[in-house]
Backbone as numpy.savetxt, mean C-alpha at the origin, in Angstrom:
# Nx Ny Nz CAx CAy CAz Cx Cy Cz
-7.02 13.51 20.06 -6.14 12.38 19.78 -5.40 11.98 21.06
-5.14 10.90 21.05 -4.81 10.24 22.65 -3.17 9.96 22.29
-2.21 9.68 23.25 -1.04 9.31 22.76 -1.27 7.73 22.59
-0.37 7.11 21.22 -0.29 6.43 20.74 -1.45 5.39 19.82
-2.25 6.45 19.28 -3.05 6.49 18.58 -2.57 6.15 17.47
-3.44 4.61 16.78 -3.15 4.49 15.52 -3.83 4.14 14.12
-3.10 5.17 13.34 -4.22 5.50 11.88 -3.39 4.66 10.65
-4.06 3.92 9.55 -3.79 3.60 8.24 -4.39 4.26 7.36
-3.80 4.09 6.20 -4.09 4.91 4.56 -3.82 3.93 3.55
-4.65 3.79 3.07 -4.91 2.81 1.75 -3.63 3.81 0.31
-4.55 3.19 -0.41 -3.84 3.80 -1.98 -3.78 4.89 -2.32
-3.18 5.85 -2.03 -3.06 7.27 -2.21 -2.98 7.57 -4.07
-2.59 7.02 -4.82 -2.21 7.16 -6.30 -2.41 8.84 -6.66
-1.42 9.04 -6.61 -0.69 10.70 -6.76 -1.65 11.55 -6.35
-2.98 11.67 -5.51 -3.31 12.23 -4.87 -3.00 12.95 -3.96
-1.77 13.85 -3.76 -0.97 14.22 -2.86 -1.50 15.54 -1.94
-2.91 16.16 -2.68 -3.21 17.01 -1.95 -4.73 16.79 -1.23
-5.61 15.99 -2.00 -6.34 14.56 -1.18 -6.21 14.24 0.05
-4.61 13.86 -0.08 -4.10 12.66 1.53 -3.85 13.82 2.33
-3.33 14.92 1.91 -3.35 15.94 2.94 -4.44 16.37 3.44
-5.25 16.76 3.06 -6.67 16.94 3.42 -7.67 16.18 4.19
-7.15 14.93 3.97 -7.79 13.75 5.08 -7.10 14.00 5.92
-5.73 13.52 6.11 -5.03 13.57 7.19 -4.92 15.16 8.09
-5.44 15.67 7.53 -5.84 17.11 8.45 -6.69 17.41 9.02
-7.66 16.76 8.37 -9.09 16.85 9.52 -9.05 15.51 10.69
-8.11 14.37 10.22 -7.74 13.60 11.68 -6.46 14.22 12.76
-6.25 15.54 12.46 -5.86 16.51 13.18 -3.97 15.92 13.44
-3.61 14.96 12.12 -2.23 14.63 11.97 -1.19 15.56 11.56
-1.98 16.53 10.66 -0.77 17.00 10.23 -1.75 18.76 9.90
-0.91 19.82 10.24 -1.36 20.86 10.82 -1.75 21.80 8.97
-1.49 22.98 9.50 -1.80 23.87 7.95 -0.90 24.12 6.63
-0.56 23.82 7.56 1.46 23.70 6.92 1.65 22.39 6.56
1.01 21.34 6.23 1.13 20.10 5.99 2.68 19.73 7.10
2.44 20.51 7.86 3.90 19.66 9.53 3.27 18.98 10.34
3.67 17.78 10.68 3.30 16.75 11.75 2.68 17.01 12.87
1.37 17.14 13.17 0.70 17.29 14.28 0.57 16.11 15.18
0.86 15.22 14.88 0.03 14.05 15.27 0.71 13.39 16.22
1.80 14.12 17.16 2.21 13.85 18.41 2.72 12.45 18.24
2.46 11.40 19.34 3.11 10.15 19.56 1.79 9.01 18.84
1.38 9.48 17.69 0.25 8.66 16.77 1.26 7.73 16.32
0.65 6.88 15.71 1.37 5.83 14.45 0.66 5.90 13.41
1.51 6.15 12.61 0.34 6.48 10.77 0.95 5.51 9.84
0.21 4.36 9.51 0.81 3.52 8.39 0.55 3.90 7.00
1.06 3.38 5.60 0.37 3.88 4.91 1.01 2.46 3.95
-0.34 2.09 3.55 0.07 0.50 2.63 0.31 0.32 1.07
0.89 1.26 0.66 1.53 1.20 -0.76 0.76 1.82 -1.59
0.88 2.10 -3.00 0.40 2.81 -4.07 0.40 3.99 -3.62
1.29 4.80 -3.48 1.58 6.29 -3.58 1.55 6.70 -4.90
1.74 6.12 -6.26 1.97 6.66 -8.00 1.02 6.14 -8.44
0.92 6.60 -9.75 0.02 5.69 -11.06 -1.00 6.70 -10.62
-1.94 7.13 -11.87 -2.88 7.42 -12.12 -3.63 8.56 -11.22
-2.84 9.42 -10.95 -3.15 10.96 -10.29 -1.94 11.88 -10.72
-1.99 13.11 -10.26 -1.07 14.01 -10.98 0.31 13.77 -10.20
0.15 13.72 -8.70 1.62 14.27 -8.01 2.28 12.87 -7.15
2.38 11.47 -7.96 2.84 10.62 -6.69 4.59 11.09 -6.19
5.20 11.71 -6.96 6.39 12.06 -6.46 5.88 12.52 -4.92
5.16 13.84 -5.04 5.01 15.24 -4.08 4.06 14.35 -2.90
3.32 13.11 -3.47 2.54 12.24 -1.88 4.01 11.18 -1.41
4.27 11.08 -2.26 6.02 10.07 -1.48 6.58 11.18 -0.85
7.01 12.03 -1.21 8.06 13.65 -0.22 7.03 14.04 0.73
5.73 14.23 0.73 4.87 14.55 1.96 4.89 12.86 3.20
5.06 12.26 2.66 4.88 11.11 3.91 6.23 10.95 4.42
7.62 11.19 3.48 9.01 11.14 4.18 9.04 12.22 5.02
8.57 13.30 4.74 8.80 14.53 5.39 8.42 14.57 7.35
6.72 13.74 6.41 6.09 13.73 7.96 7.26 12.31 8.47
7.40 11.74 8.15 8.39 10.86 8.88 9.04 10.92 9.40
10.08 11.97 9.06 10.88 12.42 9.89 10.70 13.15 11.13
9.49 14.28 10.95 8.79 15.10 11.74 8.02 14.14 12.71
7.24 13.55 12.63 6.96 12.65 13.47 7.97 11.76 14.59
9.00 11.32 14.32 10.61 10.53 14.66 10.71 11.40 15.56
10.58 12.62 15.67 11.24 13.71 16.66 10.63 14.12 17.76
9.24 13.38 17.61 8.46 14.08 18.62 7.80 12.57 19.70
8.60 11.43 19.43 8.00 9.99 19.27 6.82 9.53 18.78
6.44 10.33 17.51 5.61 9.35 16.66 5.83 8.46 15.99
5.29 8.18 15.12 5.41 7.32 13.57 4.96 7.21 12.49
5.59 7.28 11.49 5.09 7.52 9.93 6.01 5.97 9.28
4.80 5.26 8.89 5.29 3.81 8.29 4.66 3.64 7.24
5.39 2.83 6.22 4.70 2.78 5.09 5.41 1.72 4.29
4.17 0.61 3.91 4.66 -0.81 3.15 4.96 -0.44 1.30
5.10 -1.81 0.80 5.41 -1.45 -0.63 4.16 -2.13 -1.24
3.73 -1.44 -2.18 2.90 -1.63 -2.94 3.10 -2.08 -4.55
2.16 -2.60 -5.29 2.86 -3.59 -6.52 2.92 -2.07 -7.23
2.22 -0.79 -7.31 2.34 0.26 -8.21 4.03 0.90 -8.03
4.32 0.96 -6.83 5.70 1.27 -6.11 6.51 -0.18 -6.76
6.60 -1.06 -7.40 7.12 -2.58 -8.11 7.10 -1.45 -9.62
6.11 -1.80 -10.08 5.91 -1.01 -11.59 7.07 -0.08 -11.80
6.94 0.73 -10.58 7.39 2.40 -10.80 8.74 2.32 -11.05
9.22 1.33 -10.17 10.74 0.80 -9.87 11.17 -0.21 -11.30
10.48 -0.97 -11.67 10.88 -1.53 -12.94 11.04 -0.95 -13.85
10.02 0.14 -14.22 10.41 0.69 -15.21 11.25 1.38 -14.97
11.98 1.93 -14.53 12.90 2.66 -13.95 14.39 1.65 -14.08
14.51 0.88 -14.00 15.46 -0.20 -13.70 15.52 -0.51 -14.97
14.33 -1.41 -15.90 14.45 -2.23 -17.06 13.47 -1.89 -18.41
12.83 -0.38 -17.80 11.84 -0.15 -19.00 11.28 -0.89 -19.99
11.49 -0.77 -20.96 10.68 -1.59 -22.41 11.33 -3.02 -22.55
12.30 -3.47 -21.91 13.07 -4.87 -22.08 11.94 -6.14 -21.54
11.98 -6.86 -22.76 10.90 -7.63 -22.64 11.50 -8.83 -21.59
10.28 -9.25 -21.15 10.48 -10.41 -19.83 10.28 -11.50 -20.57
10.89 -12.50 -20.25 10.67 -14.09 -20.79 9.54 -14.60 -20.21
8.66 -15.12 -21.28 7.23 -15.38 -21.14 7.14 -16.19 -22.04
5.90 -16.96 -21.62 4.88 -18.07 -22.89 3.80 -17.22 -23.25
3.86 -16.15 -22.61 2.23 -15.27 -23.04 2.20 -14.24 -24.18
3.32 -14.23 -24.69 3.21 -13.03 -25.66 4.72 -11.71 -25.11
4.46 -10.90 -25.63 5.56 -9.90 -24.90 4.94 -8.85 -24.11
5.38 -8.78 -22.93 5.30 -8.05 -21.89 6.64 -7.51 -21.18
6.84 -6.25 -20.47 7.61 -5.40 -19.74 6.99 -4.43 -19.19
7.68 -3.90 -17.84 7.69 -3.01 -17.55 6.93 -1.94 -17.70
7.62 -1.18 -19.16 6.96 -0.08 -19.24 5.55 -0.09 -20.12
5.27 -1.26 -20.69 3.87 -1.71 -21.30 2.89 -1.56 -20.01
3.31 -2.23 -18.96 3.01 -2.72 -17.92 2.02 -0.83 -17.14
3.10 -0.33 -16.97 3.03 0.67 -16.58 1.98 2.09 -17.15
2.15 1.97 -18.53 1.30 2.46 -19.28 -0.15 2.09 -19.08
-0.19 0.98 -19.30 -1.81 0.54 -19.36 -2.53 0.70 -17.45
-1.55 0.43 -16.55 -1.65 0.37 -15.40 -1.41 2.29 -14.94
-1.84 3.47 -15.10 -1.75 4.91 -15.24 -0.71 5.38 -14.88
0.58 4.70 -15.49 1.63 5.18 -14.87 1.40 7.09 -15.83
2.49 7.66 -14.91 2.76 9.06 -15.18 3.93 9.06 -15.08
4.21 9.84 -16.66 5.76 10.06 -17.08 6.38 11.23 -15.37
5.18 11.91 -15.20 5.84 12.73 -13.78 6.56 12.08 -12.86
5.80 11.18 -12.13 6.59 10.16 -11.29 8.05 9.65 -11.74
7.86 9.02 -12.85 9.23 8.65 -13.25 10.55 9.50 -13.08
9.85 10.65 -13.50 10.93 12.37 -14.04 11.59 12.64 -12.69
10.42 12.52 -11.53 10.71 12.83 -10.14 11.57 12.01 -9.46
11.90 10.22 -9.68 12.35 9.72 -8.92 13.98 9.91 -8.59
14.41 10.07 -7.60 15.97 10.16 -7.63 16.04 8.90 -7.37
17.74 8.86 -6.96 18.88 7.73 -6.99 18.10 7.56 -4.76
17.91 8.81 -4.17 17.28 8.90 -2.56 15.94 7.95 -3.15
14.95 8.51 -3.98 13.90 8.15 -3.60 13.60 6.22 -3.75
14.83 6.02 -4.81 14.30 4.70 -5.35 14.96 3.62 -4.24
16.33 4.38 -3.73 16.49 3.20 -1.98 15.94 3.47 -1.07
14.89 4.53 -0.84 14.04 4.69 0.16 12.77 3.38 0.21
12.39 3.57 -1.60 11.00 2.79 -1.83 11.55 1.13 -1.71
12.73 1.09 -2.30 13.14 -0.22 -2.26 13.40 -0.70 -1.65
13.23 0.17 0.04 14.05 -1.31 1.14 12.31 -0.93 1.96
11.53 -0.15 1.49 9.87 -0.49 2.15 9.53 -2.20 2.73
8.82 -2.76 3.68 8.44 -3.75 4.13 7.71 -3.59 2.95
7.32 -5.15 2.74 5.94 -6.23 2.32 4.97 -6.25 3.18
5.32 -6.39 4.47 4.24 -6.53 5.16 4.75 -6.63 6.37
3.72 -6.02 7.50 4.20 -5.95 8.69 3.04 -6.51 9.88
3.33 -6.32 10.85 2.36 -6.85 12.38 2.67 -5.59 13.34
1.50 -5.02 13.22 1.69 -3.79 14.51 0.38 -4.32 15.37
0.85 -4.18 16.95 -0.66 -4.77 17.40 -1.24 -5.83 16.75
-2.06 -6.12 16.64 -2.73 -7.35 16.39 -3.42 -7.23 14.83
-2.74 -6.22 14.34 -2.81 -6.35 12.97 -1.95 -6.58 12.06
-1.77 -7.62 11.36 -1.46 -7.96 10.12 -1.49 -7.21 8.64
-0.43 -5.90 8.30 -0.88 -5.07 7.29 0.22 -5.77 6.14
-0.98 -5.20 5.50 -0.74 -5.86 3.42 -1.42 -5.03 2.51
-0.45 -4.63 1.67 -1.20 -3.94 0.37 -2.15 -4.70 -0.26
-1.76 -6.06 -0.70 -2.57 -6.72 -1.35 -3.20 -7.45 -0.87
-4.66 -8.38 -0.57 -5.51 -8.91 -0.21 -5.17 -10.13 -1.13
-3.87 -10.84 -1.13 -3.56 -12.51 -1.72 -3.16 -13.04 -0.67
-2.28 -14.41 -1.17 -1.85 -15.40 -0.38 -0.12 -15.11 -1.02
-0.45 -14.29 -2.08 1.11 -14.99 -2.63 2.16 -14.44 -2.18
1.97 -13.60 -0.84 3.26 -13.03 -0.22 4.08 -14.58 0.56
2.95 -15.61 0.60 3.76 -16.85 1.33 4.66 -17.62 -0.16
5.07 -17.41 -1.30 5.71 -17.62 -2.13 6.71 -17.27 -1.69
6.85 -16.46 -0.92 8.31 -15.54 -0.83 8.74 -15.93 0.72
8.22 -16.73 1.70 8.56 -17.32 3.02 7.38 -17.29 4.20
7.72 -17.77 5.10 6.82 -18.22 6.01 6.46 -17.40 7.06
7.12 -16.13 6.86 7.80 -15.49 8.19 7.25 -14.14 7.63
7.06 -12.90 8.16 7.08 -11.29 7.61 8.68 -11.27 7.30
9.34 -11.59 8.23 10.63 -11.24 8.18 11.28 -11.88 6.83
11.08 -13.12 6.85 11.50 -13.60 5.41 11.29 -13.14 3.97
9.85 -12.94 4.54 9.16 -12.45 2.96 9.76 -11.07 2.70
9.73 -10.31 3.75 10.78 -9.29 3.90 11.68 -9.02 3.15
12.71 -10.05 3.64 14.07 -10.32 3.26 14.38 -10.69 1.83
13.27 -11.73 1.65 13.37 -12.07 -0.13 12.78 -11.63 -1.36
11.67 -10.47 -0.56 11.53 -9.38 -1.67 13.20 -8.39 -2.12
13.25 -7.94 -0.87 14.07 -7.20 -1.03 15.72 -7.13 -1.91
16.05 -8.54 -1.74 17.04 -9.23 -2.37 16.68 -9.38 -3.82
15.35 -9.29 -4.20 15.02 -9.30 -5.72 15.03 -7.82 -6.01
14.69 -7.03 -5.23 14.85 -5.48 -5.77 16.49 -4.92 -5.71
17.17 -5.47 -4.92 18.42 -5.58 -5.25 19.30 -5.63 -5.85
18.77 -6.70 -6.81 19.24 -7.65 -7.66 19.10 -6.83 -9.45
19.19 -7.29 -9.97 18.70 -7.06 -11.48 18.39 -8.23 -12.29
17.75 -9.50 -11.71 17.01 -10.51 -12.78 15.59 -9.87 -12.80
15.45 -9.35 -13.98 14.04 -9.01 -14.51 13.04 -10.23 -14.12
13.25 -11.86 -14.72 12.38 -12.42 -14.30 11.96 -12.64 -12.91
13.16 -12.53 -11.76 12.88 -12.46 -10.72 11.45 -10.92 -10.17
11.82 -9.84 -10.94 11.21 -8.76 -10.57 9.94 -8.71 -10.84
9.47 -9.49 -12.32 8.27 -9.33 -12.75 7.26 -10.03 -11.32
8.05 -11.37 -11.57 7.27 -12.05 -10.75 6.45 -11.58 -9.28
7.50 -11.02 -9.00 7.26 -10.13 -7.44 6.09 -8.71 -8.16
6.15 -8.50 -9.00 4.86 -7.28 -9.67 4.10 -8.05 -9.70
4.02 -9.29 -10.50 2.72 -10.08 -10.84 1.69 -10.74 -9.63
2.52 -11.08 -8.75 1.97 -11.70 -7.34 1.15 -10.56 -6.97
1.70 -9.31 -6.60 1.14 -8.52 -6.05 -0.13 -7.66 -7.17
-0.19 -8.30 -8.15 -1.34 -7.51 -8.72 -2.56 -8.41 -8.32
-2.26 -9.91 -7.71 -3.33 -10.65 -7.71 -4.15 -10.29 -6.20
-5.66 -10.34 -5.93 -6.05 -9.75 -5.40 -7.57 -10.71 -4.79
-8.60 -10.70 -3.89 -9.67 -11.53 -3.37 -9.42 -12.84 -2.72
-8.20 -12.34 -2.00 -7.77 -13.93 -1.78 -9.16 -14.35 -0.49
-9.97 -13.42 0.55 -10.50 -13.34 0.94 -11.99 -13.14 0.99
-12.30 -13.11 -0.23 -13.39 -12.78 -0.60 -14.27 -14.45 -0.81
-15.63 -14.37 -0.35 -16.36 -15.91 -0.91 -16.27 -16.49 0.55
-17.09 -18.02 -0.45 -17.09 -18.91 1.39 -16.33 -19.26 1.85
-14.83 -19.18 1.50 -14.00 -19.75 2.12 -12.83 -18.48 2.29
-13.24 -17.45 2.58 -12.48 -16.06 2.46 -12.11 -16.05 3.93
-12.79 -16.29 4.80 -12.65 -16.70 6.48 -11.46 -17.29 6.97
-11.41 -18.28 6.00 -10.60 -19.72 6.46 -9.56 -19.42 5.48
-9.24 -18.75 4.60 -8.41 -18.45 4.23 -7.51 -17.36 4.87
-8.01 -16.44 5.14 -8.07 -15.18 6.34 -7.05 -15.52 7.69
-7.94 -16.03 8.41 -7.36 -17.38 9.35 -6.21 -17.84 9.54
-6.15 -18.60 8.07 -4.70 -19.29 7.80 -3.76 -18.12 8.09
-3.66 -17.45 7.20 -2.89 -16.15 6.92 -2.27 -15.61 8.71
-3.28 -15.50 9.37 -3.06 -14.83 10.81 -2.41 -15.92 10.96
-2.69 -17.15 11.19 -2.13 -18.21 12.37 -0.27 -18.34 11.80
-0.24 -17.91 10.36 1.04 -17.92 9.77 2.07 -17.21 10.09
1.05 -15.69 9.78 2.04 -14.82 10.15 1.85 -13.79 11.21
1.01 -13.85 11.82 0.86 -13.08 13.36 -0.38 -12.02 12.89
-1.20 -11.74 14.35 -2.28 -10.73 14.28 -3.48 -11.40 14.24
-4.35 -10.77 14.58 -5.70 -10.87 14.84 -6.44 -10.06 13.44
-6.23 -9.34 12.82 -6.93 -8.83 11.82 -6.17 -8.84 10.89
-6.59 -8.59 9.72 -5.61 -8.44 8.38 -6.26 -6.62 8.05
-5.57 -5.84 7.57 -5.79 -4.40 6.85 -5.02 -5.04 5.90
-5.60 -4.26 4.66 -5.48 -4.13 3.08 -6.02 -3.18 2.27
-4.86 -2.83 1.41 -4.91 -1.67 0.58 -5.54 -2.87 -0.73
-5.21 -1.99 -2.22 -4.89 -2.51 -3.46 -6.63 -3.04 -3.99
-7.15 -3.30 -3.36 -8.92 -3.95 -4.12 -9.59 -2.79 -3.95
-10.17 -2.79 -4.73 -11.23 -0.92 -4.43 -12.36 -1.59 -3.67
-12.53 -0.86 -2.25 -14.18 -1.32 -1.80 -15.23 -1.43 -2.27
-15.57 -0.31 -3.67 -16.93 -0.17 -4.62 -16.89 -1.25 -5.17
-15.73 -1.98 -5.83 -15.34 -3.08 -6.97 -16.54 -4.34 -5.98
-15.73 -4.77 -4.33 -16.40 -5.20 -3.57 -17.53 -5.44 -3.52
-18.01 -4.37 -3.54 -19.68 -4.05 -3.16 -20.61 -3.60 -4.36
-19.79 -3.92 -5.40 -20.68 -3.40 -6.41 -21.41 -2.26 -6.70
-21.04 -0.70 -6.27 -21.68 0.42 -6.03 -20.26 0.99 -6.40
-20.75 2.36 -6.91 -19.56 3.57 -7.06 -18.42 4.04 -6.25
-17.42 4.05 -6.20 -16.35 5.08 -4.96 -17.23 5.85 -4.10
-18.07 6.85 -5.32 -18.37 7.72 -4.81 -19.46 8.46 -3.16
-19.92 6.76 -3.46 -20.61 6.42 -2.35 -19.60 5.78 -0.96
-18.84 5.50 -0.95 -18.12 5.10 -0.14 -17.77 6.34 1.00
-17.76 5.36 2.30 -17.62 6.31 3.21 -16.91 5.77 4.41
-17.03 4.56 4.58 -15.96 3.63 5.79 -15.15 2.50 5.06
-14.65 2.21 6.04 -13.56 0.94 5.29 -14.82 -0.57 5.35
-14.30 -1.45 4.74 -15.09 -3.11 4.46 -14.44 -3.31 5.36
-15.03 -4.50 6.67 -14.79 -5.50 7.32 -15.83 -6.40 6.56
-15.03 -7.52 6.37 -15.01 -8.44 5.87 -14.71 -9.96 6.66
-15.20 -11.43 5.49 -14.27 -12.59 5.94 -14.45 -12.75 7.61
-16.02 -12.86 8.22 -16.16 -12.82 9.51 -15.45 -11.86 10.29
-15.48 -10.58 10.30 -14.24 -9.65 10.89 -12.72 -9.94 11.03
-12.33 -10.73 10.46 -10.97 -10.86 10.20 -10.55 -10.05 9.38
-10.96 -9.12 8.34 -10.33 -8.86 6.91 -11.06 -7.09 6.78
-10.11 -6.58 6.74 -10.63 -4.46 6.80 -9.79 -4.22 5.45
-10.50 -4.00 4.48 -9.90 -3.44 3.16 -10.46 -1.89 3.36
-9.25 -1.03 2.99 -9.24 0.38 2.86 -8.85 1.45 1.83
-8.96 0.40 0.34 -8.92 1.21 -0.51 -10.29 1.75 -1.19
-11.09 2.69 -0.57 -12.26 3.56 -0.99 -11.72 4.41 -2.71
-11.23 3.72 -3.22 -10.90 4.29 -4.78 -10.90 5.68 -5.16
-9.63 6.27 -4.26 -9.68 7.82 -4.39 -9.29 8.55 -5.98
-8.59 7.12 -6.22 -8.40 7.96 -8.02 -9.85 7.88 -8.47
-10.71 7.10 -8.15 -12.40 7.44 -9.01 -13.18 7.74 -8.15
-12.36 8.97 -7.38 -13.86 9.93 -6.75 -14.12 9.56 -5.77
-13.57 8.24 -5.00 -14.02 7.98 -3.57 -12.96 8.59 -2.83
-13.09 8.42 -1.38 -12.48 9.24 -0.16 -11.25 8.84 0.02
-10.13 9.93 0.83 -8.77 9.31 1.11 -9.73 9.16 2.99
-9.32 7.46 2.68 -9.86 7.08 4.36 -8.63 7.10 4.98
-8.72 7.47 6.40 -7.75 7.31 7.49 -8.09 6.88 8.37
-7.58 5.95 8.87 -8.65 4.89 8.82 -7.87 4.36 10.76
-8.96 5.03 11.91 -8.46 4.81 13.15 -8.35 2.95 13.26
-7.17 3.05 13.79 -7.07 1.08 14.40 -6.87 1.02 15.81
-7.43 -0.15 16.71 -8.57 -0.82 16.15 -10.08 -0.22 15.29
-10.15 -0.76 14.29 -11.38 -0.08 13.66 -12.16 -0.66 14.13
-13.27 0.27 14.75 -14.75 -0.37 14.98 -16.39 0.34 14.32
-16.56 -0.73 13.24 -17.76 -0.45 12.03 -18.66 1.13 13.28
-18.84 1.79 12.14 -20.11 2.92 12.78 -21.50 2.16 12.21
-22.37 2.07 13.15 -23.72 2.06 13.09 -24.31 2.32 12.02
């Protein structure tokens, strides 16, 4: 590993001993699950909960290395994801129904059908939920553009990273449920890149908000490609090389990728 080497991680979903295991054979983090990874940068783009046994114990393994990393001039970064939205609503407004034309929906309906785990919930403190809640939306490291979700609808929320930033955060702040759903619902939507016009959509996105590539968590690559997790083995470049999705669907059997940036496809 070279200094200032830098790695991403897709959707971890309570896989907490998974992400350790990847991230150990990219020689980040030692036997002891303690920060090896010198002056690296390790992002990690949301969905730490839902639908694996331990998302508490993969949120406390990435703060941990965070800190451990901070000390040695590395970095451990990590965006918010719509499962990290869920986790937090229900938590906030549980079963209280949202004002809708569609029927009744909340939170913890929401959460259920989507694999939430009563564990996660049990685990979260009063630390963990202002840690998750002041997480970026989205950021620009180098010439990449990182996003959990593969939409457009983070530009609902401003023009800027910094804005969109700013006006997520003021809704997690806040306590208008309808404000909150909305910010879950955006982020469940997903292919904004995908098709003939996935390029130019792509494109837009960079010239908006900075970077040369887009990384994205939240779409499973198999879903993509029509083939199993299980077959999965690198991340999708996509959308004329503009567009690297890196969720290999580790809750169904595909790989926790760690995923070196700049990524360049293997042969």
């Amino acid at each position: 590993m070279m200094d200032g080497d830098m790695f991403v991680v897709g959707d971890v979903h309570g896989h907490r001993d998974e992400l350790a295991d990847a991230l150990r054979e990219r020689g980040l983090i030692d036997d002891a699950d303690d920060w090896s990874g010198g002056t690296a940068t390790l992002w990690f783009l949301g969905d730490f909960v839902d639908r694996g046994p331990d998302g508490i114990g993969a949120i406390e393994l990435v703060r941990e290395l965070q800190r451990q990393a901070a000390d040695v001039g590395g970095r451990v970064e990590t965006l918010l994801g719509n499962h990290e939205i869920l986790l937090l609503g229900v938590h906030r407004f549980g079963d209280r129904d949202v004002p809708s034309d569609f029927g009744p929906r909340s939170f913890a309906r929401s959460w259920e059908i989507n694999g939430g785990c009563q564990a996660d919930q049990d685990g979260l403190t009063d630390e963990l939920v202002e840690w998750l809640a002041t997480r970026p939306m989205l950021a620009c490291d180098g010439d990449h553009l990182l996003m959990h979700s593969d939409t457009l609808e983070y530009l609902e929320w401003g023009s800027s990273i910094e804005k969109i930033n700013e006006t997520v955060h003021d809704v997690l702040a806040g306590d208008d449920l309808s404000r909150w759903w909305d910010v879950w619902r955006r982020m469940t939507t997903r292919y904004a890149f995908r098709g003939p016009h996935g390029q130019d959509a792509a494109r837009a996105l960079l010239d908006e908000l900075g970077g040369e590539r887009i990384v994205h968590g939240h779409s499973v690559i198999a879903d993509q490609l029509g083939i199993h997790p299980v077959d999965i083995e690198q991340p999708y470049l996509y959308a004329g090389g503009r567009v690297l999705g890196i969720d290999a669907g580790l809750f169904a059997g595909g790989p926790c990728l760690v995923v070196p940036l700049p990524y360049v496809p293997e042969d």
